[in-house]
PDB file of C-alpha atoms in Angstrom:
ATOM      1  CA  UNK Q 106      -4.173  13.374  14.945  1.00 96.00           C
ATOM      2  CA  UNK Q 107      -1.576  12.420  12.915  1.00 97.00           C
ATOM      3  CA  UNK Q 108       0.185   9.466  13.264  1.00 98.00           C
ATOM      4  CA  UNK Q 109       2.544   8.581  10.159  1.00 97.00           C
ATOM      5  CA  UNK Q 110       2.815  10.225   6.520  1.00 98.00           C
ATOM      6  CA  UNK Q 111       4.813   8.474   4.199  1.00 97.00           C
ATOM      7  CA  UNK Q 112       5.225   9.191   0.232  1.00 97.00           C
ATOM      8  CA  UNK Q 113       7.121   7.101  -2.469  1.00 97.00           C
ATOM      9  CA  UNK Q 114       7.545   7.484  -5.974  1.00 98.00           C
ATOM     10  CA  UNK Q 115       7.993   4.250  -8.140  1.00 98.00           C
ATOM     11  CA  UNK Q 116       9.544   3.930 -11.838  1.00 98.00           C
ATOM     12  CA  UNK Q 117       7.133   2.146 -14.130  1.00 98.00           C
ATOM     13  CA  UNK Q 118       9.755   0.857 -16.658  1.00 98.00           C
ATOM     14  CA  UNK Q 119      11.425  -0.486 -13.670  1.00 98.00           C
ATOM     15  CA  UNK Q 120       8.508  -2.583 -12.312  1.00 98.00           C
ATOM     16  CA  UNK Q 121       8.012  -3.649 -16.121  1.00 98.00           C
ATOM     17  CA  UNK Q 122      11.232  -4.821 -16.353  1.00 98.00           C
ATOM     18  CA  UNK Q 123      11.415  -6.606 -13.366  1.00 98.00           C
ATOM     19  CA  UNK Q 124       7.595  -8.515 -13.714  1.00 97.00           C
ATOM     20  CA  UNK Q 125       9.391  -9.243 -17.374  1.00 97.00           C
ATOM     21  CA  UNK Q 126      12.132 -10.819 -15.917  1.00 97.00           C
ATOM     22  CA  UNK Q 127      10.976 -12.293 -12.520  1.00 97.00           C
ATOM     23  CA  UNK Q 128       7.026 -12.528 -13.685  1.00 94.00           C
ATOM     24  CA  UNK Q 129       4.876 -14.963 -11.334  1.00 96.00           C
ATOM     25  CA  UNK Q 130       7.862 -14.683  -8.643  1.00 96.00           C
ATOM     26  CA  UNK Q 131       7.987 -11.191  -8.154  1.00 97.00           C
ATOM     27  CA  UNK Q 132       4.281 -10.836  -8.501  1.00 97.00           C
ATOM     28  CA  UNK Q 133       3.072 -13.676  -5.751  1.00 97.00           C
ATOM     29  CA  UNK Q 134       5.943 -12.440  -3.415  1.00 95.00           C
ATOM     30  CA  UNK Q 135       4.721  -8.617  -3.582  1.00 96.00           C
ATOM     31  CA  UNK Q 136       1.261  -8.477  -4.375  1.00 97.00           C
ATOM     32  CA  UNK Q 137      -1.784 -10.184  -3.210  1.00 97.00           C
ATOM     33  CA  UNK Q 138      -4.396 -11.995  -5.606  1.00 96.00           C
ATOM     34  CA  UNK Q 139      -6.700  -9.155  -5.119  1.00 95.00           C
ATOM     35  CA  UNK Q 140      -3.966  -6.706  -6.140  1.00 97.00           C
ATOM     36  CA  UNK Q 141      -2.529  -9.315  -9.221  1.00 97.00           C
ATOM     37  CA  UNK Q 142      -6.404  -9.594 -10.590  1.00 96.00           C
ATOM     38  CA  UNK Q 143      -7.363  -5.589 -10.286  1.00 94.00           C
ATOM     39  CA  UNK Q 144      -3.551  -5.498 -12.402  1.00 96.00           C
ATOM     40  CA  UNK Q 145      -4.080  -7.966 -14.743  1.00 96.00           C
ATOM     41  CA  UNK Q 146      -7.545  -6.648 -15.918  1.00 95.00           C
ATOM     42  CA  UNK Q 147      -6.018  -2.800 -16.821  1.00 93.00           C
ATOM     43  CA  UNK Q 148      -4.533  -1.768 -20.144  1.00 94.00           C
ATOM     44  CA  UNK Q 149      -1.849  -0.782 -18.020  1.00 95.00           C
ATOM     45  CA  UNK Q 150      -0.503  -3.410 -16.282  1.00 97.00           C
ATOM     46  CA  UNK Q 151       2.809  -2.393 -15.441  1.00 97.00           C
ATOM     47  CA  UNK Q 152       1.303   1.276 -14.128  1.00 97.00           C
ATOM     48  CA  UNK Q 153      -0.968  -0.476 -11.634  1.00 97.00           C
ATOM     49  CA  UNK Q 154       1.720  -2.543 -10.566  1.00 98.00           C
ATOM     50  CA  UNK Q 155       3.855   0.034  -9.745  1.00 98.00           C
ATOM     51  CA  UNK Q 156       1.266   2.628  -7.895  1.00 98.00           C
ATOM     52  CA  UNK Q 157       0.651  -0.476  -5.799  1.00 97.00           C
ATOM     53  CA  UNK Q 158       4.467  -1.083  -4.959  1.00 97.00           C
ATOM     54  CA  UNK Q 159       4.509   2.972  -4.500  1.00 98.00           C
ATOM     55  CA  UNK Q 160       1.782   2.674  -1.854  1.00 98.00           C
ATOM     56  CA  UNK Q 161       3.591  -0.160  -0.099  1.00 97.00           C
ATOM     57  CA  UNK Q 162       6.646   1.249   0.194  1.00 95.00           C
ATOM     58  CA  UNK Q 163       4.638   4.724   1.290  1.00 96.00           C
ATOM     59  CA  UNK Q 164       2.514   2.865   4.085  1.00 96.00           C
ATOM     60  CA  UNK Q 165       5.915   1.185   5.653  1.00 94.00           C
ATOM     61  CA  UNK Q 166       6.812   4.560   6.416  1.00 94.00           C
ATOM     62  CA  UNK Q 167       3.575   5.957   7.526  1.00 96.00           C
ATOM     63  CA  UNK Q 168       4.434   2.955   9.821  1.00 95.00           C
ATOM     64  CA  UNK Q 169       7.877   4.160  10.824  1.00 91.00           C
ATOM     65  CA  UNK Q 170       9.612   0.941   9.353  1.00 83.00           C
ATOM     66  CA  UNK Q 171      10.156   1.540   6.540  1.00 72.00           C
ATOM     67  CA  UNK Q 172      10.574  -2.347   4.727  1.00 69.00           C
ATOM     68  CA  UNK Q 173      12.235  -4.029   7.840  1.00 68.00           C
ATOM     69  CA  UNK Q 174      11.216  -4.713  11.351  1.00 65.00           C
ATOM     70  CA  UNK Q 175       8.960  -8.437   9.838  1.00 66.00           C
ATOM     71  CA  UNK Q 176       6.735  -6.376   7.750  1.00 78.00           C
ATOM     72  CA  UNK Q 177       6.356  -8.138   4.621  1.00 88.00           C
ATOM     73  CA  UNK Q 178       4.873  -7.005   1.609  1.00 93.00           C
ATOM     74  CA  UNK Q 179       1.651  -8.515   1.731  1.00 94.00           C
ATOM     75  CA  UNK Q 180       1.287  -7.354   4.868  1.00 95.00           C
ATOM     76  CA  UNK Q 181      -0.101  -4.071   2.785  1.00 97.00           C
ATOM     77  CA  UNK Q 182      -2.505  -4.388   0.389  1.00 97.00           C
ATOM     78  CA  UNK Q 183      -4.268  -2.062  -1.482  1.00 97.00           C
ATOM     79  CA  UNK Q 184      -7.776  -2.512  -2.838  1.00 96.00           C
ATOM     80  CA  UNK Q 185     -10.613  -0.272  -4.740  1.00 94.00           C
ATOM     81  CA  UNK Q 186     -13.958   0.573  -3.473  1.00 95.00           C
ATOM     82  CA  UNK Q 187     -16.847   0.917  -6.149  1.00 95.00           C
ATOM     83  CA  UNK Q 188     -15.847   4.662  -6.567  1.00 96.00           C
ATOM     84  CA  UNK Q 189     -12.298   3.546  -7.319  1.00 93.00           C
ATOM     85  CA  UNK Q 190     -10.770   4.671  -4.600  1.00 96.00           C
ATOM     86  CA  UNK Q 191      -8.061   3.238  -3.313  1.00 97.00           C
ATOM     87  CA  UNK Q 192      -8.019   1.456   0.369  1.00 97.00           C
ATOM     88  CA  UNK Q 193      -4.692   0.448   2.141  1.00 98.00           C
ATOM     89  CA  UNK Q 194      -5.550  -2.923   4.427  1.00 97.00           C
ATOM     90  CA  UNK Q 195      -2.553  -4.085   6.613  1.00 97.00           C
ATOM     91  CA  UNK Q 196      -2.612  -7.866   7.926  1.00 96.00           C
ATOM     92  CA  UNK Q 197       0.606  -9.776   9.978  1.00 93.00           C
ATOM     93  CA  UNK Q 198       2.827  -7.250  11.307  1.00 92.00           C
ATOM     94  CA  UNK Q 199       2.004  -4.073   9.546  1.00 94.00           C
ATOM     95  CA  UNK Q 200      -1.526  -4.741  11.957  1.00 96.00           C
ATOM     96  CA  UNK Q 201       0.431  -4.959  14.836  1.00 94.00           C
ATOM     97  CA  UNK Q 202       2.528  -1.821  13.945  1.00 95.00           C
ATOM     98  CA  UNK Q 203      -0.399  -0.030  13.562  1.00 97.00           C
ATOM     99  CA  UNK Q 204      -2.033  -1.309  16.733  1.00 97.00           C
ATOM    100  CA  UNK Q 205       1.332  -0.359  18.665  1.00 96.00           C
ATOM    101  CA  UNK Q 206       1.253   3.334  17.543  1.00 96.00           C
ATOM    102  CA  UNK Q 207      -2.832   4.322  17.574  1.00 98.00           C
ATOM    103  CA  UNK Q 208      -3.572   5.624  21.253  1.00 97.00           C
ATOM    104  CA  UNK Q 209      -5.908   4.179  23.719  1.00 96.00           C
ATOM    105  CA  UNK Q 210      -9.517   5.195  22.265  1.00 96.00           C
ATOM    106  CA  UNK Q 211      -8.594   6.117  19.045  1.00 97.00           C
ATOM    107  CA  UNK Q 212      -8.864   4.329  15.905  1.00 97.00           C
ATOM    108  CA  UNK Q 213      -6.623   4.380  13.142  1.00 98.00           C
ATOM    109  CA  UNK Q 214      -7.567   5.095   9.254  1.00 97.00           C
ATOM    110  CA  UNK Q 215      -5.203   4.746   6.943  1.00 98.00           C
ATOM    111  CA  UNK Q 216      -5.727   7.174   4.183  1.00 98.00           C
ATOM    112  CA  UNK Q 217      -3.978   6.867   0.589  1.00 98.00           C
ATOM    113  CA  UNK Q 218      -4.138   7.738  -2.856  1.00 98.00           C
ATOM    114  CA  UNK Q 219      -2.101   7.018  -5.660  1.00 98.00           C
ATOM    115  CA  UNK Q 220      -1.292   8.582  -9.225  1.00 97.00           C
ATOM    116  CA  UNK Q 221       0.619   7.872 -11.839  1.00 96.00           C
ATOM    117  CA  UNK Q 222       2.183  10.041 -15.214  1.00 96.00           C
ATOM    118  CA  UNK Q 223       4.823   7.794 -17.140  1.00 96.00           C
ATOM    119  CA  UNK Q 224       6.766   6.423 -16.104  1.00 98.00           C
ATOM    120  CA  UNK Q 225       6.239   7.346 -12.980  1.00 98.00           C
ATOM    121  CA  UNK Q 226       3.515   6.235 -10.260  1.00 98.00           C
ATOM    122  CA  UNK Q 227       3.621   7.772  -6.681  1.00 98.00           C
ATOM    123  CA  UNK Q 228       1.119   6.838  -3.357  1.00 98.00           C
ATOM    124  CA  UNK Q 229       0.992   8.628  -0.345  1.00 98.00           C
ATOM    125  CA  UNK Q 230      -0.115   7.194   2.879  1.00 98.00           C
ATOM    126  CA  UNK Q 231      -1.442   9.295   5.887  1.00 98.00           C
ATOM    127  CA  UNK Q 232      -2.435   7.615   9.058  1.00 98.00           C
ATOM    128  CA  UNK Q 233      -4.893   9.074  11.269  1.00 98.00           C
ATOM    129  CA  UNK Q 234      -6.122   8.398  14.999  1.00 98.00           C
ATOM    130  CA  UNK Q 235      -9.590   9.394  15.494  1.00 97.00           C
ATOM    131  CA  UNK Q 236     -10.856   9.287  18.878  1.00 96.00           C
ATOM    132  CA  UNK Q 237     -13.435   6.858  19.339  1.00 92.00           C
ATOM    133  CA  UNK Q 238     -17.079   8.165  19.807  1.00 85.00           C
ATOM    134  CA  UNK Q 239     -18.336   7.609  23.304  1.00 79.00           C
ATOM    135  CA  UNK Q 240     -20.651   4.449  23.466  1.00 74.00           C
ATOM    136  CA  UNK Q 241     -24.098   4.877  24.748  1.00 67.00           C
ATOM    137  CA  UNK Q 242     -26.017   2.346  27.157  1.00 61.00           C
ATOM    138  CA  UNK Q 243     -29.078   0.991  25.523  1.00 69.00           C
TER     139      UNK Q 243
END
């Protein structure tokens, strides 16, 4: 079942600006060292910065929040498995969010993907409850 969809669409000339004029500040306040290294090793910087903020913004409202209620943005973090797709992991509150909202004997998967055509980048976010497979006795 569904639990939360939430979409966002981001301005890459925006987030330029803005890690031009804020640099280490905005990016240690919005993105976590996994996210800052995957960004800092593209040839497009600025675009991975902003699909990341996209899918932020996308899983607070898969969440219902939206960017209030204590979530803070590190709360969401978005890493790459060796295919290079993206994974959304939510720590702090976003976690408990999440817990509060999956129903007993379900589990929750956040699903997400991200794209980006300049200047823009958009991510969206489904979450999904999947009911928990029965366990067996040994």
């Amino acid at each position: 079942m569904i639990l939360g969809i939430g979409t966002d669409l981001a301005n890459i000339d925006r987030i330029a600006a803005t890690l031009d004029r804020f640099g280490d500040r905005f990016r240690n306040r919005v993105f976590t060292e996994t996210e800052q290294a995957k960004a800092e090793r593209r040839a497009d910087t600025p675009g991975t910065y902003a699909k990341r903020w996209a899918a932020k913004e996308a899983c607070s409202k898969a969440l219902g929040t939206g960017l209030r209620m204590g979530i803070a943005w590190k709360d969401m973090a978005v890493s790459n498995l060796a295919t290079g797709q993206p994974v959304m992991h939510v720590t702090g509150w976003a976690a408990d969010r999440l817990a509060a909202m999956t129903p007993p004997g379900h589990d929750a998967i956040i699903h997400v993907t991200l794209t980006d055509d300049h200047p823009w980048a958009q991510a969206f976010v489904v979450i999904e409850a999947r009911p928990r497979a029965p366990e067996t006795a040994p």
